[in-house]
Amino acid sequence: MELEDAVDSVFAEANEGRGRRTGHRHWAIFCAEMGWELRLINPEHLLGARKWKAIMAAERKLLLFMQWLDRSYAVQTIYKYVGDVKALQVVYNGLPFASMDISFMRLPLLFKAIKKAKPPTQKEKTPWEYQLFDQQRRGQGVRSGLGIFKASTYRRTVFSPFMKETVMCVQALAFEQLLRLSELVRTSKATNADTFPLTWEDIKFEAADGSVITWRENGTIQGTPVMAVLRVPPNKKQRVGTGVLKCPFPQGWEVGSSPNAAGPMLWRYANRYPVARTMAGVTPLFRNADPQTGNVAGRLTQTKFSATFRQLCHEASPQIDAKVFGIHCYRVGGMNRLMDLGATVPQICALGRWKSDCWTVYARRHRDTLWELTERMSRSG
């Protein structure tokens, strides 16, 4: 499709009320105001001596486009719209930017300048209370300490035991391993985790001697595990994800002790809803439906996760307002729990796979905790 045709289709959708204001549409308006052609780079100019001249001209156009957007839009919207225009250029040329040696080095600098002049609203990172796991478990009854949930219906939506246990496993793993929810479930906005999501082939259970416990062909597994090991999912820094996550099995887990530990939860989940080993490589670790029902086992979505999470909170206690918890609350709560346990900043950064001081955004301390630290310091003198 020619670039002009793509823009025309966007305008047609907007005029019929079905479309939304996109970067492509704004690019067309901007070019019309500037008297430019819609093209960013003519493919014929990417060869020979005129190559870098064409690239610099395209970079200048995008710089001006960002400044033009800055009149009316927030920083994140500006950055998104420029990304839309760059993506449209890829469609037009049929080539990725990397193959054309285009770096646009000055765009991030301008973006930082705009961000400094117009700082975006700081979103509050809501803390995840450690006690909420126990509240949810008690709300489901005593047996849910061993992962046994009952079905429920709310506003015509059926919440199966499988879905409730899936959501509890996601919560426990995200909390314990300082993971973003987007690394475990499919969110509305695409992330790096979508490129190489976790499957049932990525998890292993180890015995006390370090050996790997063998799976049966039907997907069940027997033995005495002490550790669950799984691949680190792709994240903001790593498009593929490197290294492993280790989930220990606390003592007494067989009889319901430490009911919120991720390792025992995953072990019971694997045996209660097994996945045939022939399908382990293509079945998501956390899925939308139980394959035993005959449904297609797609990746668990944020929408379904949130609905089930709200139901768990509703059954546990009417005082729990599930709406205040965002998709980062488990990572926030896990980090704060580590601080309560006396973990140092370098340890938290290592466990959370942070390479900067952005962990400070997630830290939500209470005065009582700070006062206790002050008392401990005075006693140690």
mmCIF file of C-alpha atoms in Angstrom:
data_model
loop_
_atom_site.group_PDB
_atom_site.id
_atom_site.type_symbol
_atom_site.label_atom_id
_atom_site.label_comp_id
_atom_site.label_asym_id
_atom_site.label_seq_id
_atom_site.Cartn_x
_atom_site.Cartn_y
_atom_site.Cartn_z
ATOM 1 C CA MET A 1 0.000 0.000 0.000
ATOM 2 C CA GLU A 2 1.305 3.439 -0.941
ATOM 3 C CA LEU A 3 1.831 5.928 1.863
ATOM 4 C CA GLU A 4 -0.845 8.242 0.493
ATOM 5 C CA ASP A 5 -3.360 5.372 0.464
ATOM 6 C CA ALA A 6 -2.492 4.481 4.090
ATOM 7 C CA VAL A 7 -3.092 8.051 5.246
ATOM 8 C CA ASP A 8 -6.299 8.281 3.219
ATOM 9 C CA SER A 9 -7.628 5.141 4.928
ATOM 10 C CA VAL A 10 -6.856 6.619 8.355
ATOM 11 C CA PHE A 11 -8.736 9.798 7.450
ATOM 12 C CA ALA A 12 -11.652 7.747 6.131
ATOM 13 C CA GLU A 13 -11.952 5.832 9.403
ATOM 14 C CA ALA A 14 -11.784 9.049 11.434
ATOM 15 C CA ASN A 15 -14.474 10.692 9.301
ATOM 16 C CA GLU A 16 -16.776 7.700 9.816
ATOM 17 C CA GLY A 17 -16.298 7.837 13.576
ATOM 18 C CA ARG A 18 -14.548 4.480 13.786
ATOM 19 C CA GLY A 19 -10.974 5.663 13.843
ATOM 20 C CA ARG A 20 -8.960 7.524 16.439
ATOM 21 C CA ARG A 21 -6.355 10.266 16.272
ATOM 22 C CA THR A 22 -3.148 8.510 15.349
ATOM 23 C CA GLY A 23 0.399 9.544 14.609
ATOM 24 C CA HIS A 24 -0.165 8.776 10.936
ATOM 25 C CA ARG A 25 -3.057 11.213 10.778
ATOM 26 C CA HIS A 26 -1.119 13.930 12.581
ATOM 27 C CA TRP A 27 1.813 13.410 10.245
ATOM 28 C CA ALA A 28 -0.478 14.018 7.281
ATOM 29 C CA ILE A 29 -1.836 17.223 8.859
ATOM 30 C CA PHE A 30 1.685 18.387 9.714
ATOM 31 C CA CYS A 31 2.966 17.738 6.185
ATOM 32 C CA ALA A 32 -0.005 19.585 4.735
ATOM 33 C CA GLU A 33 0.720 22.606 6.940
ATOM 34 C CA MET A 34 4.425 22.522 6.032
ATOM 35 C CA GLY A 35 3.731 21.984 2.349
ATOM 36 C CA TRP A 36 5.757 18.728 2.345
ATOM 37 C CA GLU A 37 5.228 15.446 0.631
ATOM 38 C CA LEU A 38 4.052 12.719 2.959
ATOM 39 C CA ARG A 39 7.184 10.663 2.463
ATOM 40 C CA LEU A 40 9.929 10.780 5.077
ATOM 41 C CA ILE A 41 12.615 9.283 2.858
ATOM 42 C CA ASN A 42 12.499 8.458 -0.806
ATOM 43 C CA PRO A 43 13.908 4.915 -1.226
ATOM 44 C CA GLU A 44 15.754 6.063 -4.358
ATOM 45 C CA HIS A 45 17.870 8.404 -2.187
ATOM 46 C CA LEU A 46 19.153 5.613 0.060
ATOM 47 C CA LEU A 47 21.905 4.664 -2.383
ATOM 48 C CA GLY A 48 25.104 6.462 -3.243
ATOM 49 C CA ALA A 49 26.402 9.819 -2.044
ATOM 50 C CA ARG A 50 22.961 11.248 -1.361
ATOM 51 C CA LYS A 51 22.183 8.582 1.276
ATOM 52 C CA TRP A 52 23.197 10.517 4.398
ATOM 53 C CA LYS A 53 21.758 13.733 3.037
ATOM 54 C CA ALA A 54 18.365 12.027 2.768
ATOM 55 C CA ILE A 55 18.698 10.548 6.264
ATOM 56 C CA MET A 56 19.545 13.911 7.818
ATOM 57 C CA ALA A 57 16.620 15.523 6.009
ATOM 58 C CA ALA A 58 14.284 12.849 7.400
ATOM 59 C CA GLU A 59 15.692 13.319 10.897
ATOM 60 C CA ARG A 60 15.117 17.064 10.670
ATOM 61 C CA LYS A 61 11.510 16.475 9.642
ATOM 62 C CA LEU A 62 10.894 14.280 12.665
ATOM 63 C CA LEU A 63 12.537 16.831 14.965
ATOM 64 C CA LEU A 64 10.190 19.514 13.655
ATOM 65 C CA PHE A 65 7.252 17.113 13.934
ATOM 66 C CA MET A 66 8.022 16.578 17.644
ATOM 67 C CA GLN A 67 8.177 20.327 18.215
ATOM 68 C CA TRP A 68 4.891 20.780 16.348
ATOM 69 C CA LEU A 69 3.201 18.126 18.514
ATOM 70 C CA ASP A 70 4.614 19.741 21.654
ATOM 71 C CA ARG A 71 2.090 22.550 21.290
ATOM 72 C CA SER A 72 -0.840 20.357 22.261
ATOM 73 C CA TYR A 73 0.202 16.946 23.539
ATOM 74 C CA ALA A 74 1.866 15.306 26.514
ATOM 75 C CA VAL A 75 5.381 13.941 26.243
ATOM 76 C CA GLN A 76 4.451 10.264 26.081
ATOM 77 C CA THR A 77 1.894 10.966 23.342
ATOM 78 C CA ILE A 78 4.503 12.872 21.322
ATOM 79 C CA TYR A 79 6.960 10.008 21.560
ATOM 80 C CA LYS A 80 4.268 7.506 20.583
ATOM 81 C CA TYR A 81 3.194 9.541 17.561
ATOM 82 C CA VAL A 82 6.767 9.887 16.319
ATOM 83 C CA GLY A 83 7.082 6.112 16.683
ATOM 84 C CA ASP A 84 3.916 5.698 14.601
ATOM 85 C CA VAL A 85 5.384 7.856 11.847
ATOM 86 C CA LYS A 86 8.666 5.937 11.875
ATOM 87 C CA ALA A 87 6.700 2.686 11.669
ATOM 88 C CA LEU A 88 4.765 4.044 8.699
ATOM 89 C CA GLN A 89 8.071 4.839 7.020
ATOM 90 C CA VAL A 90 9.060 1.186 7.450
ATOM 91 C CA VAL A 91 5.804 0.143 5.789
ATOM 92 C CA TYR A 92 6.469 2.550 2.945
ATOM 93 C CA ASN A 93 10.038 1.357 2.343
ATOM 94 C CA GLY A 94 9.425 -2.273 3.217
ATOM 95 C CA LEU A 95 12.671 -2.247 5.210
ATOM 96 C CA PRO A 96 13.507 -1.934 8.914
ATOM 97 C CA PHE A 97 15.356 1.186 9.984
ATOM 98 C CA ALA A 98 18.407 -0.818 11.050
ATOM 99 C CA SER A 99 18.976 -2.001 7.487
ATOM 100 C CA MET A 100 19.076 1.636 6.332
ATOM 101 C CA ASP A 101 21.635 2.695 8.976
ATOM 102 C CA ILE A 102 19.203 5.253 10.354
ATOM 103 C CA SER A 103 19.791 6.075 14.003
ATOM 104 C CA PHE A 104 18.024 9.420 14.585
ATOM 105 C CA MET A 105 20.440 10.167 17.403
ATOM 106 C CA ARG A 106 19.066 13.650 18.088
ATOM 107 C CA LEU A 107 15.467 12.551 18.686
ATOM 108 C CA PRO A 108 16.071 11.213 22.234
ATOM 109 C CA LEU A 109 17.863 14.478 23.101
ATOM 110 C CA LEU A 110 14.903 16.542 21.973
ATOM 111 C CA PHE A 111 12.552 14.193 23.779
ATOM 112 C CA LYS A 112 14.506 14.715 27.026
ATOM 113 C CA ALA A 113 14.363 18.484 26.554
ATOM 114 C CA ILE A 114 10.596 18.401 26.045
ATOM 115 C CA LYS A 115 10.171 16.074 29.011
ATOM 116 C CA LYS A 116 12.173 18.423 31.220
ATOM 117 C CA ALA A 117 10.105 21.410 30.133
ATOM 118 C CA LYS A 118 6.803 19.512 30.361
ATOM 119 C CA PRO A 119 7.263 16.726 32.940
ATOM 120 C CA PRO A 120 4.561 14.049 32.749
ATOM 121 C CA THR A 121 2.314 13.413 35.717
ATOM 122 C CA GLN A 122 3.968 11.048 38.164
ATOM 123 C CA LYS A 123 1.769 7.995 38.623
ATOM 124 C CA GLU A 124 1.380 6.782 42.163
ATOM 125 C CA LYS A 125 2.834 3.295 42.633
ATOM 126 C CA THR A 126 0.340 1.653 44.949
ATOM 127 C CA PRO A 127 1.941 -0.685 47.485
ATOM 128 C CA TRP A 128 0.857 -4.300 47.565
ATOM 129 C CA GLU A 129 0.180 -5.404 51.119
ATOM 130 C CA TYR A 130 1.728 -8.742 51.990
ATOM 131 C CA GLN A 131 -1.318 -9.658 54.079
ATOM 132 C CA LEU A 132 -3.579 -9.521 51.016
ATOM 133 C CA PHE A 133 -2.460 -12.986 49.895
ATOM 134 C CA ASP A 134 -3.647 -14.468 53.198
ATOM 135 C CA GLN A 135 -6.878 -12.490 53.049
ATOM 136 C CA GLN A 136 -7.632 -13.888 49.606
ATOM 137 C CA ARG A 137 -6.776 -17.424 50.698
ATOM 138 C CA ARG A 138 -9.025 -17.226 53.767
ATOM 139 C CA GLY A 139 -11.785 -15.718 51.672
ATOM 140 C CA GLN A 140 -11.785 -18.867 49.554
ATOM 141 C CA GLY A 141 -11.899 -21.155 52.587
ATOM 142 C CA VAL A 142 -9.398 -23.222 54.560
ATOM 143 C CA ARG A 143 -8.689 -25.664 51.716
ATOM 144 C CA SER A 144 -7.437 -22.893 49.445
ATOM 145 C CA GLY A 145 -4.270 -22.939 51.557
ATOM 146 C CA LEU A 146 -3.447 -25.986 49.438
ATOM 147 C CA GLY A 147 -4.622 -24.339 46.240
ATOM 148 C CA ILE A 148 -8.129 -25.803 46.250
ATOM 149 C CA PHE A 149 -10.588 -23.140 45.116
ATOM 150 C CA LYS A 150 -14.336 -23.188 44.567
ATOM 151 C CA ALA A 151 -16.188 -21.893 41.530
ATOM 152 C CA SER A 152 -18.189 -18.659 41.776
ATOM 153 C CA THR A 153 -20.348 -16.434 39.610
ATOM 154 C CA TYR A 154 -20.532 -12.664 39.688
ATOM 155 C CA ARG A 155 -22.517 -10.562 37.231
ATOM 156 C CA ARG A 156 -22.952 -13.552 34.915
ATOM 157 C CA THR A 157 -19.204 -14.166 34.796
ATOM 158 C CA VAL A 158 -18.076 -17.632 35.918
ATOM 159 C CA PHE A 159 -14.805 -17.788 37.831
ATOM 160 C CA SER A 160 -13.549 -21.368 37.707
ATOM 161 C CA PRO A 161 -11.168 -22.961 40.234
ATOM 162 C CA PHE A 162 -8.609 -23.194 37.420
ATOM 163 C CA MET A 163 -8.704 -19.471 36.703
ATOM 164 C CA LYS A 164 -8.525 -18.550 40.387
ATOM 165 C CA GLU A 165 -5.504 -20.762 40.944
ATOM 166 C CA THR A 166 -3.867 -19.380 37.800
ATOM 167 C CA VAL A 167 -4.272 -15.817 39.040
ATOM 168 C CA MET A 168 -2.965 -16.696 42.509
ATOM 169 C CA CYS A 169 0.134 -18.288 40.911
ATOM 170 C CA VAL A 170 0.722 -15.161 38.824
ATOM 171 C CA GLN A 171 0.432 -12.955 41.902
ATOM 172 C CA ALA A 172 2.781 -15.096 43.983
ATOM 173 C CA LEU A 173 5.421 -15.343 41.256
ATOM 174 C CA ALA A 174 5.294 -11.619 40.439
ATOM 175 C CA PHE A 175 5.479 -10.672 44.122
ATOM 176 C CA GLU A 176 8.263 -13.101 45.032
ATOM 177 C CA GLN A 177 10.432 -12.499 41.962
ATOM 178 C CA LEU A 178 9.774 -8.738 41.541
ATOM 179 C CA LEU A 179 8.215 -9.262 38.111
ATOM 180 C CA ARG A 180 5.992 -6.921 36.159
ATOM 181 C CA LEU A 181 2.549 -8.287 35.437
ATOM 182 C CA SER A 182 3.219 -7.637 31.737
ATOM 183 C CA GLU A 183 6.027 -10.228 31.878
ATOM 184 C CA LEU A 184 3.567 -12.971 32.856
ATOM 185 C CA VAL A 185 0.289 -12.090 31.121
ATOM 186 C CA ARG A 186 -0.642 -10.457 27.822
ATOM 187 C CA THR A 187 -1.435 -6.787 28.358
ATOM 188 C CA SER A 188 -3.300 -4.487 25.983
ATOM 189 C CA LYS A 189 -0.030 -2.738 25.170
ATOM 190 C CA ALA A 190 2.549 -5.010 23.545
ATOM 191 C CA THR A 191 5.770 -5.598 25.509
ATOM 192 C CA ASN A 192 9.045 -7.433 24.986
ATOM 193 C CA ALA A 193 7.586 -10.371 26.923
ATOM 194 C CA ASP A 194 5.283 -11.029 23.969
ATOM 195 C CA THR A 195 8.268 -11.934 21.779
ATOM 196 C CA PHE A 196 9.263 -14.968 23.847
ATOM 197 C CA PRO A 197 6.623 -15.659 26.535
ATOM 198 C CA LEU A 198 7.039 -18.306 29.229
ATOM 199 C CA THR A 199 5.722 -21.779 28.435
ATOM 200 C CA TRP A 200 5.467 -25.009 30.419
ATOM 201 C CA GLU A 201 8.743 -26.086 28.885
ATOM 202 C CA ASP A 202 10.528 -23.242 30.692
ATOM 203 C CA ILE A 203 9.907 -24.481 34.237
ATOM 204 C CA LYS A 204 11.864 -27.210 36.036
ATOM 205 C CA PHE A 205 11.627 -28.637 39.550
ATOM 206 C CA GLU A 206 14.754 -29.704 41.401
ATOM 207 C CA ALA A 207 15.218 -32.271 44.176
ATOM 208 C CA ALA A 208 17.412 -31.830 47.259
ATOM 209 C CA ASP A 209 20.445 -33.324 45.473
ATOM 210 C CA GLY A 210 20.140 -30.789 42.639
ATOM 211 C CA SER A 211 18.773 -33.272 40.105
ATOM 212 C CA VAL A 212 15.848 -32.306 37.885
ATOM 213 C CA ILE A 213 12.608 -34.144 38.641
ATOM 214 C CA THR A 214 11.288 -35.910 35.536
ATOM 215 C CA TRP A 215 7.919 -35.024 34.051
ATOM 216 C CA ARG A 216 5.458 -37.686 32.980
ATOM 217 C CA GLU A 217 4.179 -37.669 29.422
ATOM 218 C CA ASN A 218 0.708 -36.555 30.554
ATOM 219 C CA GLY A 219 2.206 -33.473 32.232
ATOM 220 C CA THR A 220 2.041 -34.570 35.877
ATOM 221 C CA ILE A 221 5.159 -34.719 38.020
ATOM 222 C CA GLN A 222 6.016 -36.584 41.227
ATOM 223 C CA GLY A 223 8.849 -36.300 43.705
ATOM 224 C CA THR A 224 10.064 -34.128 46.570
ATOM 225 C CA PRO A 225 10.961 -30.714 45.160
ATOM 226 C CA VAL A 226 12.996 -28.097 46.969
ATOM 227 C CA MET A 227 13.289 -25.552 44.154
ATOM 228 C CA ALA A 228 11.356 -24.395 41.098
ATOM 229 C CA VAL A 229 13.557 -22.908 38.372
ATOM 230 C CA LEU A 230 12.257 -20.993 35.369
ATOM 231 C CA ARG A 231 13.612 -18.761 32.656
ATOM 232 C CA VAL A 232 13.648 -14.994 33.161
ATOM 233 C CA PRO A 233 10.964 -13.621 30.813
ATOM 234 C CA PRO A 234 11.866 -10.826 28.376
ATOM 235 C CA ASN A 235 11.683 -7.381 29.937
ATOM 236 C CA LYS A 236 12.380 -3.723 29.156
ATOM 237 C CA LYS A 237 16.146 -4.217 29.151
ATOM 238 C CA GLN A 238 16.347 -7.693 27.632
ATOM 239 C CA ARG A 239 14.333 -8.518 24.538
ATOM 240 C CA VAL A 240 14.902 -12.262 24.965
ATOM 241 C CA GLY A 241 15.574 -12.569 28.689
ATOM 242 C CA THR A 242 18.663 -14.168 30.191
ATOM 243 C CA GLY A 243 19.242 -16.064 33.419
ATOM 244 C CA VAL A 244 16.875 -17.993 35.668
ATOM 245 C CA LEU A 245 14.519 -17.326 38.551
ATOM 246 C CA LYS A 246 14.591 -19.645 41.580
ATOM 247 C CA CYS A 247 11.542 -20.241 43.771
ATOM 248 C CA PRO A 248 12.361 -22.201 46.972
ATOM 249 C CA PHE A 249 9.975 -24.585 48.736
ATOM 250 C CA PRO A 250 9.677 -23.601 52.434
ATOM 251 C CA GLN A 251 9.541 -26.339 55.073
ATOM 252 C CA GLY A 252 6.062 -27.695 55.705
ATOM 253 C CA TRP A 253 4.677 -26.624 52.340
ATOM 254 C CA GLU A 254 3.106 -30.083 51.821
ATOM 255 C CA VAL A 255 0.593 -29.484 54.626
ATOM 256 C CA GLY A 256 -0.174 -25.887 53.775
ATOM 257 C CA SER A 257 2.630 -24.005 55.505
ATOM 258 C CA SER A 258 3.759 -20.850 53.641
ATOM 259 C CA PRO A 259 0.685 -21.025 51.377
ATOM 260 C CA ASN A 260 1.768 -17.979 49.388
ATOM 261 C CA ALA A 261 5.141 -19.317 48.246
ATOM 262 C CA ALA A 262 5.409 -19.402 44.438
ATOM 263 C CA GLY A 263 7.256 -22.750 44.242
ATOM 264 C CA PRO A 264 4.587 -24.904 45.947
ATOM 265 C CA MET A 265 1.856 -23.020 44.107
ATOM 266 C CA LEU A 266 3.406 -23.852 40.727
ATOM 267 C CA TRP A 267 3.944 -27.486 41.752
ATOM 268 C CA ARG A 268 0.310 -27.989 42.751
ATOM 269 C CA TYR A 269 -0.854 -26.050 39.685
ATOM 270 C CA ALA A 270 1.190 -28.280 37.356
ATOM 271 C CA ASN A 271 -0.257 -31.469 38.835
ATOM 272 C CA ARG A 272 -3.832 -30.254 39.114
ATOM 273 C CA TYR A 273 -3.998 -28.912 35.543
ATOM 274 C CA PRO A 274 -1.325 -30.897 33.653
ATOM 275 C CA VAL A 275 -0.104 -30.075 30.175
ATOM 276 C CA ALA A 276 1.031 -32.961 27.970
ATOM 277 C CA ARG A 277 4.781 -32.812 27.400
ATOM 278 C CA THR A 278 4.237 -32.832 23.645
ATOM 279 C CA MET A 279 2.412 -29.506 24.082
ATOM 280 C CA ALA A 280 4.641 -28.004 26.789
ATOM 281 C CA GLY A 281 6.634 -25.871 24.347
ATOM 282 C CA VAL A 282 3.566 -24.177 22.865
ATOM 283 C CA THR A 283 1.340 -23.902 25.937
ATOM 284 C CA PRO A 284 1.688 -20.643 27.909
ATOM 285 C CA LEU A 285 2.713 -21.026 31.537
ATOM 286 C CA PHE A 286 -0.358 -18.995 32.485
ATOM 287 C CA ARG A 287 -3.198 -19.541 30.071
ATOM 288 C CA ASN A 288 -6.739 -18.317 29.504
ATOM 289 C CA ALA A 289 -8.397 -21.727 29.682
ATOM 290 C CA ASP A 290 -7.704 -25.222 30.924
ATOM 291 C CA PRO A 291 -6.621 -27.355 27.924
ATOM 292 C CA GLN A 292 -8.458 -30.317 29.460
ATOM 293 C CA THR A 293 -11.742 -28.593 28.586
ATOM 294 C CA GLY A 294 -10.899 -28.700 24.903
ATOM 295 C CA ASN A 295 -10.579 -24.930 24.567
ATOM 296 C CA VAL A 296 -7.653 -23.271 22.826
ATOM 297 C CA ALA A 297 -5.083 -22.456 25.501
ATOM 298 C CA GLY A 298 -4.068 -18.889 24.701
ATOM 299 C CA ARG A 299 -1.982 -16.683 26.946
ATOM 300 C CA LEU A 300 -3.746 -15.217 29.982
ATOM 301 C CA THR A 301 -4.880 -11.659 29.279
ATOM 302 C CA GLN A 302 -4.710 -8.711 31.647
ATOM 303 C CA THR A 303 -8.492 -8.261 31.338
ATOM 304 C CA LYS A 304 -9.245 -11.787 32.500
ATOM 305 C CA PHE A 305 -6.580 -11.610 35.186
ATOM 306 C CA SER A 306 -7.972 -8.340 36.563
ATOM 307 C CA ALA A 307 -11.554 -9.624 36.635
ATOM 308 C CA THR A 308 -10.535 -12.764 38.530
ATOM 309 C CA PHE A 309 -8.275 -10.780 40.851
ATOM 310 C CA ARG A 310 -11.160 -8.459 41.747
ATOM 311 C CA GLN A 311 -13.346 -11.478 42.449
ATOM 312 C CA LEU A 312 -10.710 -12.973 44.768
ATOM 313 C CA CYS A 313 -10.529 -9.680 46.650
ATOM 314 C CA HIS A 314 -14.331 -9.411 46.801
ATOM 315 C CA GLU A 315 -14.684 -12.883 48.288
ATOM 316 C CA ALA A 316 -11.856 -12.326 50.745
ATOM 317 C CA SER A 317 -13.063 -9.059 52.267
ATOM 318 C CA PRO A 318 -15.455 -6.297 51.231
ATOM 319 C CA GLN A 319 -12.938 -3.807 52.628
ATOM 320 C CA ILE A 320 -10.408 -4.592 49.872
ATOM 321 C CA ASP A 321 -10.698 -2.082 47.041
ATOM 322 C CA ALA A 322 -9.196 -4.014 44.130
ATOM 323 C CA LYS A 323 -9.445 -1.004 41.825
ATOM 324 C CA VAL A 324 -6.502 0.758 43.480
ATOM 325 C CA PHE A 325 -4.041 -1.968 42.499
ATOM 326 C CA GLY A 326 -2.289 -1.492 39.151
ATOM 327 C CA ILE A 327 -0.272 -3.893 37.039
ATOM 328 C CA HIS A 328 2.971 -2.963 38.859
ATOM 329 C CA CYS A 329 1.634 -3.418 42.392
ATOM 330 C CA TYR A 330 3.172 -6.895 42.808
ATOM 331 C CA ARG A 331 6.632 -5.633 41.858
ATOM 332 C CA VAL A 332 6.110 -2.675 44.197
ATOM 333 C CA GLY A 333 4.971 -4.874 47.071
ATOM 334 C CA GLY A 334 7.772 -7.385 46.607
ATOM 335 C CA MET A 335 10.376 -4.643 46.707
ATOM 336 C CA ASN A 336 8.886 -3.132 49.843
ATOM 337 C CA ARG A 337 8.718 -6.558 51.478
ATOM 338 C CA LEU A 338 12.442 -6.978 50.820
ATOM 339 C CA MET A 339 13.063 -3.632 52.484
ATOM 340 C CA ASP A 340 11.046 -4.788 55.496
ATOM 341 C CA LEU A 341 13.276 -7.875 55.668
ATOM 342 C CA GLY A 342 16.400 -5.693 55.755
ATOM 343 C CA ALA A 343 17.593 -6.076 52.168
ATOM 344 C CA THR A 344 20.099 -3.496 50.956
ATOM 345 C CA VAL A 345 19.619 -1.311 47.880
ATOM 346 C CA PRO A 346 22.215 -3.270 45.795
ATOM 347 C CA GLN A 347 20.487 -6.527 46.750
ATOM 348 C CA ILE A 348 17.078 -5.178 45.768
ATOM 349 C CA CYS A 349 18.429 -3.867 42.450
ATOM 350 C CA ALA A 350 20.018 -7.251 41.722
ATOM 351 C CA LEU A 351 16.877 -9.234 42.564
ATOM 352 C CA GLY A 352 14.655 -6.818 40.645
ATOM 353 C CA ARG A 353 17.041 -6.680 37.660
ATOM 354 C CA TRP A 354 17.278 -2.868 37.921
ATOM 355 C CA LYS A 355 20.245 -1.150 36.329
ATOM 356 C CA SER A 356 19.345 2.335 37.558
ATOM 357 C CA ASP A 357 17.898 3.992 40.646
ATOM 358 C CA CYS A 358 14.331 3.686 39.330
ATOM 359 C CA TRP A 359 13.631 1.359 42.279
ATOM 360 C CA THR A 360 13.186 4.532 44.327
ATOM 361 C CA VAL A 361 9.951 5.221 42.442
ATOM 362 C CA TYR A 362 8.532 1.955 43.744
ATOM 363 C CA ALA A 363 9.620 2.381 47.376
ATOM 364 C CA ARG A 364 6.721 3.283 49.665
ATOM 365 C CA ARG A 365 7.870 3.313 53.270
ATOM 366 C CA HIS A 366 5.858 3.883 56.410
ATOM 367 C CA ARG A 367 6.888 6.125 59.289
ATOM 368 C CA ASP A 368 6.692 3.220 61.727
ATOM 369 C CA THR A 369 9.269 1.308 59.702
ATOM 370 C CA LEU A 370 11.563 4.304 59.490
ATOM 371 C CA TRP A 371 11.238 4.923 63.216
ATOM 372 C CA GLU A 372 12.147 1.292 63.902
ATOM 373 C CA LEU A 373 15.265 1.666 61.749
ATOM 374 C CA THR A 374 16.215 4.807 63.692
ATOM 375 C CA GLU A 375 15.873 2.902 66.984
ATOM 376 C CA ARG A 376 18.011 0.050 65.688
ATOM 377 C CA MET A 377 20.678 2.503 64.616
ATOM 378 C CA SER A 378 20.743 4.180 68.024
ATOM 379 C CA ARG A 379 21.041 0.843 69.821
ATOM 380 C CA SER A 380 23.911 -0.274 67.582
ATOM 381 C CA GLY A 381 26.032 2.749 68.528
#
